[in-house]
Amino acid sequence: MSAAAERVGRFYTSARRHPWVLGKVADWKIPLGPYTPAQITVAVGGGFLLVKTISWWSWMGPVPIAAWLLAIWAVRRPKITGRAPIQAALGWVLLAWQPRGGRMGGRAARDRMSRPLLGGFTLEESAPAAPIMVAPRVDRPAADRAAHRGPAARLSARPRPVSGVQQLLALAEQVGGAR
């Protein structure tokens, strides 16, 4: 085995090396501690509440004090969706404090006020179509024309709309044919 294969490296985040607890200094710790911030909050808040309401619970004996100590022990490692209770409560407060539409660029996102969309249009006359240059017709005798007339001849006698492509083809035939 090479020397590189025997080496083991470990990296710990500062949170694992120094967890956020109170009452631990080097190897010494407070009896029954160290305490988390949640435990200290319950201890101080519950102690204050017990002192202020002693006239209400004094007839129960040590039961409220035992419940207070049990509550301090119960919050030692609680997790609310993987977070400590104080951070979870802070998250809820910040969520309630957020604007309804959220934030964009650090500012409250709001919908813009509606405005009427005004506009207009103009109708102009179209330009006259370019005249069609058609090869001159050779007049035939009237008798010859009458023989060829039929329903198709009557339909073709009406002026048909001519597209731009048809006009260009007619012009090309006049000049000398399409190339």
Short mmCIF file of C-alpha atoms in Angstrom, two decimals:
data_model
loop_
_atom_site.label_atom_id
_atom_site.label_comp_id
_atom_site.label_asym_id
_atom_site.label_seq_id
_atom_site.Cartn_x
_atom_site.Cartn_y
_atom_site.Cartn_z
CA MET A 1 0.00 0.00 0.00
CA SER A 2 1.12 3.48 -0.72
CA ALA A 3 1.33 6.18 1.91
CA ALA A 4 -1.48 8.19 0.30
CA ALA A 5 -3.96 5.31 0.69
CA GLU A 6 -3.44 5.19 4.48
CA ARG A 7 -4.15 8.86 5.11
CA VAL A 8 -7.57 9.81 6.36
CA GLY A 9 -8.84 13.37 6.30
CA ARG A 10 -11.85 14.59 8.23
CA PHE A 11 -13.51 17.96 8.04
CA TYR A 12 -16.10 19.14 10.51
CA THR A 13 -18.14 22.27 10.29
CA SER A 14 -17.85 24.74 13.13
CA ALA A 15 -21.42 23.88 14.16
CA ARG A 16 -20.39 20.30 14.89
CA ARG A 17 -17.22 21.25 16.70
CA HIS A 18 -18.87 24.04 18.70
CA PRO A 19 -22.62 23.53 18.96
CA TRP A 20 -24.75 26.45 20.12
CA VAL A 21 -25.20 25.54 23.77
CA LEU A 22 -24.86 27.54 26.95
CA GLY A 23 -23.15 26.28 30.06
CA LYS A 24 -20.16 24.47 28.60
CA VAL A 25 -16.65 25.86 28.89
CA ALA A 26 -13.83 23.57 27.77
CA ASP A 27 -14.38 20.33 29.72
CA TRP A 28 -16.51 21.87 32.47
CA LYS A 29 -20.26 22.09 32.17
CA ILE A 30 -23.13 23.26 34.34
CA PRO A 31 -24.77 20.42 36.28
CA LEU A 32 -27.46 18.73 34.21
CA GLY A 33 -26.35 20.93 31.28
CA PRO A 34 -25.31 22.20 28.83
CA TYR A 35 -28.59 23.90 28.01
CA THR A 36 -29.94 24.89 24.65
CA PRO A 37 -31.45 28.33 24.09
CA ALA A 38 -34.92 26.74 24.01
CA GLN A 39 -34.35 25.21 27.46
CA ILE A 40 -33.17 28.54 28.86
CA THR A 41 -36.20 30.32 27.38
CA VAL A 42 -38.61 27.79 28.92
CA ALA A 43 -36.78 27.92 32.25
CA VAL A 44 -36.82 31.73 32.51
CA GLY A 45 -40.33 32.19 31.07
CA GLY A 46 -41.82 29.32 33.08
CA GLY A 47 -40.11 30.40 36.29
CA PHE A 48 -41.44 33.95 35.88
CA LEU A 49 -44.94 32.61 35.18
CA LEU A 50 -44.82 30.30 38.23
CA VAL A 51 -43.73 33.13 40.53
CA LYS A 52 -46.44 35.50 39.26
CA THR A 53 -49.22 32.88 39.54
CA ILE A 54 -48.24 31.18 42.82
CA SER A 55 -51.60 31.99 44.36
CA TRP A 56 -53.38 30.00 41.64
CA TRP A 57 -51.37 26.78 41.80
CA SER A 58 -50.08 26.65 45.40
CA TRP A 59 -52.89 24.27 46.42
CA MET A 60 -51.55 21.66 43.89
CA GLY A 61 -48.27 21.24 45.69
CA PRO A 62 -45.15 20.35 43.63
CA VAL A 63 -47.09 19.28 40.48
CA PRO A 64 -46.65 22.62 38.58
CA ILE A 65 -42.95 22.72 39.44
CA ALA A 66 -42.49 19.13 38.22
CA ALA A 67 -44.35 20.03 35.00
CA TRP A 68 -42.05 23.05 34.56
CA LEU A 69 -38.93 20.88 34.98
CA LEU A 70 -40.37 18.27 32.61
CA ALA A 71 -41.02 21.02 30.02
CA ILE A 72 -37.40 22.19 30.34
CA TRP A 73 -36.19 18.63 29.75
CA ALA A 74 -38.65 18.08 26.84
CA VAL A 75 -37.35 21.01 24.77
CA ARG A 76 -33.71 19.89 24.91
CA ARG A 77 -33.65 18.66 21.27
CA PRO A 78 -36.97 19.34 19.65
CA LYS A 79 -37.10 19.72 15.90
CA ILE A 80 -39.80 21.41 13.87
CA THR A 81 -39.28 20.28 10.28
CA GLY A 82 -35.62 19.76 11.03
CA ARG A 83 -35.09 23.14 12.70
CA ALA A 84 -34.71 24.25 16.29
CA PRO A 85 -37.87 25.79 17.76
CA ILE A 86 -36.46 29.33 18.05
CA GLN A 87 -35.33 29.36 14.43
CA ALA A 88 -38.68 27.88 13.36
CA ALA A 89 -40.59 30.54 15.31
CA LEU A 90 -38.39 33.25 13.80
CA GLY A 91 -39.12 31.81 10.35
CA TRP A 92 -42.87 31.94 11.04
CA VAL A 93 -42.63 35.56 12.21
CA LEU A 94 -40.65 36.54 9.11
CA LEU A 95 -43.14 34.69 6.90
CA ALA A 96 -46.05 36.59 8.47
CA TRP A 97 -44.11 39.84 8.04
CA GLN A 98 -43.54 39.31 4.31
CA PRO A 99 -45.69 41.23 1.84
CA ARG A 100 -48.53 39.22 0.31
CA GLY A 101 -47.10 39.28 -3.22
CA GLY A 102 -43.54 38.47 -2.09
CA ARG A 103 -40.40 40.45 -2.83
CA MET A 104 -38.58 41.35 -6.02
CA GLY A 105 -35.17 42.97 -5.77
CA GLY A 106 -35.61 43.54 -2.02
CA ARG A 107 -38.84 45.51 -2.49
CA ALA A 108 -42.43 44.46 -2.06
CA ALA A 109 -43.78 43.10 -5.33
CA ARG A 110 -47.01 44.80 -6.32
CA ASP A 111 -49.20 44.64 -9.38
CA ARG A 112 -49.15 47.75 -11.49
CA MET A 113 -52.32 49.81 -11.69
CA SER A 114 -54.45 49.15 -14.72
CA ARG A 115 -54.47 51.80 -17.43
CA PRO A 116 -56.66 52.08 -20.51
CA LEU A 117 -54.91 51.18 -23.71
CA LEU A 118 -55.65 53.89 -26.24
CA GLY A 119 -54.90 53.61 -29.92
CA GLY A 120 -56.24 54.33 -33.34
CA PHE A 121 -55.99 53.44 -36.98
CA THR A 122 -56.40 55.17 -40.31
CA LEU A 123 -58.11 53.85 -43.41
CA GLU A 124 -56.63 55.03 -46.69
CA GLU A 125 -57.78 54.46 -50.23
CA SER A 126 -55.81 51.83 -52.06
CA ALA A 127 -53.62 52.90 -54.95
CA PRO A 128 -55.09 52.22 -58.41
CA ALA A 129 -53.93 48.97 -59.95
CA ALA A 130 -51.34 49.17 -62.70
CA PRO A 131 -52.86 48.78 -66.14
CA ILE A 132 -52.48 45.37 -67.65
CA MET A 133 -50.70 45.33 -70.92
CA VAL A 134 -52.15 42.57 -73.02
CA ALA A 135 -51.31 41.70 -76.58
CA PRO A 136 -53.78 43.36 -79.01
CA ARG A 137 -56.65 41.15 -80.13
CA VAL A 138 -57.11 40.36 -83.71
CA ASP A 139 -60.69 41.01 -84.65
CA ARG A 140 -62.49 38.05 -86.08
CA PRO A 141 -65.62 38.21 -88.10
CA ALA A 142 -68.87 38.37 -86.13
CA ALA A 143 -70.10 35.03 -87.49
CA ASP A 144 -66.93 33.31 -86.28
CA ARG A 145 -67.30 34.92 -82.82
CA ALA A 146 -70.94 33.87 -82.52
CA ALA A 147 -70.05 30.23 -83.21
CA HIS A 148 -67.62 30.12 -80.35
CA ARG A 149 -69.89 31.80 -77.81
CA GLY A 150 -71.35 29.62 -75.13
CA PRO A 151 -71.71 29.67 -71.34
CA ALA A 152 -67.94 29.70 -70.88
CA ALA A 153 -67.57 32.66 -73.22
CA ARG A 154 -70.12 34.63 -71.22
CA LEU A 155 -68.25 33.96 -67.95
CA SER A 156 -64.93 35.00 -69.43
CA ALA A 157 -66.43 38.25 -70.68
CA ARG A 158 -66.60 39.51 -67.08
CA PRO A 159 -63.50 41.30 -65.85
CA ARG A 160 -61.52 38.94 -63.64
CA PRO A 161 -59.32 40.21 -60.82
CA VAL A 162 -55.69 39.94 -61.81
CA SER A 163 -53.06 39.27 -59.19
CA GLY A 164 -49.67 40.93 -59.11
CA VAL A 165 -47.98 37.73 -60.28
CA GLN A 166 -50.29 37.50 -63.27
CA GLN A 167 -49.53 41.12 -64.15
CA LEU A 168 -45.79 40.44 -64.00
CA LEU A 169 -46.16 37.37 -66.23
CA ALA A 170 -48.17 39.36 -68.80
CA LEU A 171 -45.53 42.12 -68.76
CA ALA A 172 -42.75 39.56 -69.21
CA GLU A 173 -44.54 38.03 -72.22
CA GLN A 174 -44.81 41.46 -73.81
CA VAL A 175 -41.17 42.26 -73.34
CA GLY A 176 -39.86 39.03 -74.63
CA GLY A 177 -40.85 36.09 -72.55
CA ALA A 178 -39.95 34.84 -69.11
CA ARG A 179 -36.44 33.68 -68.56
#
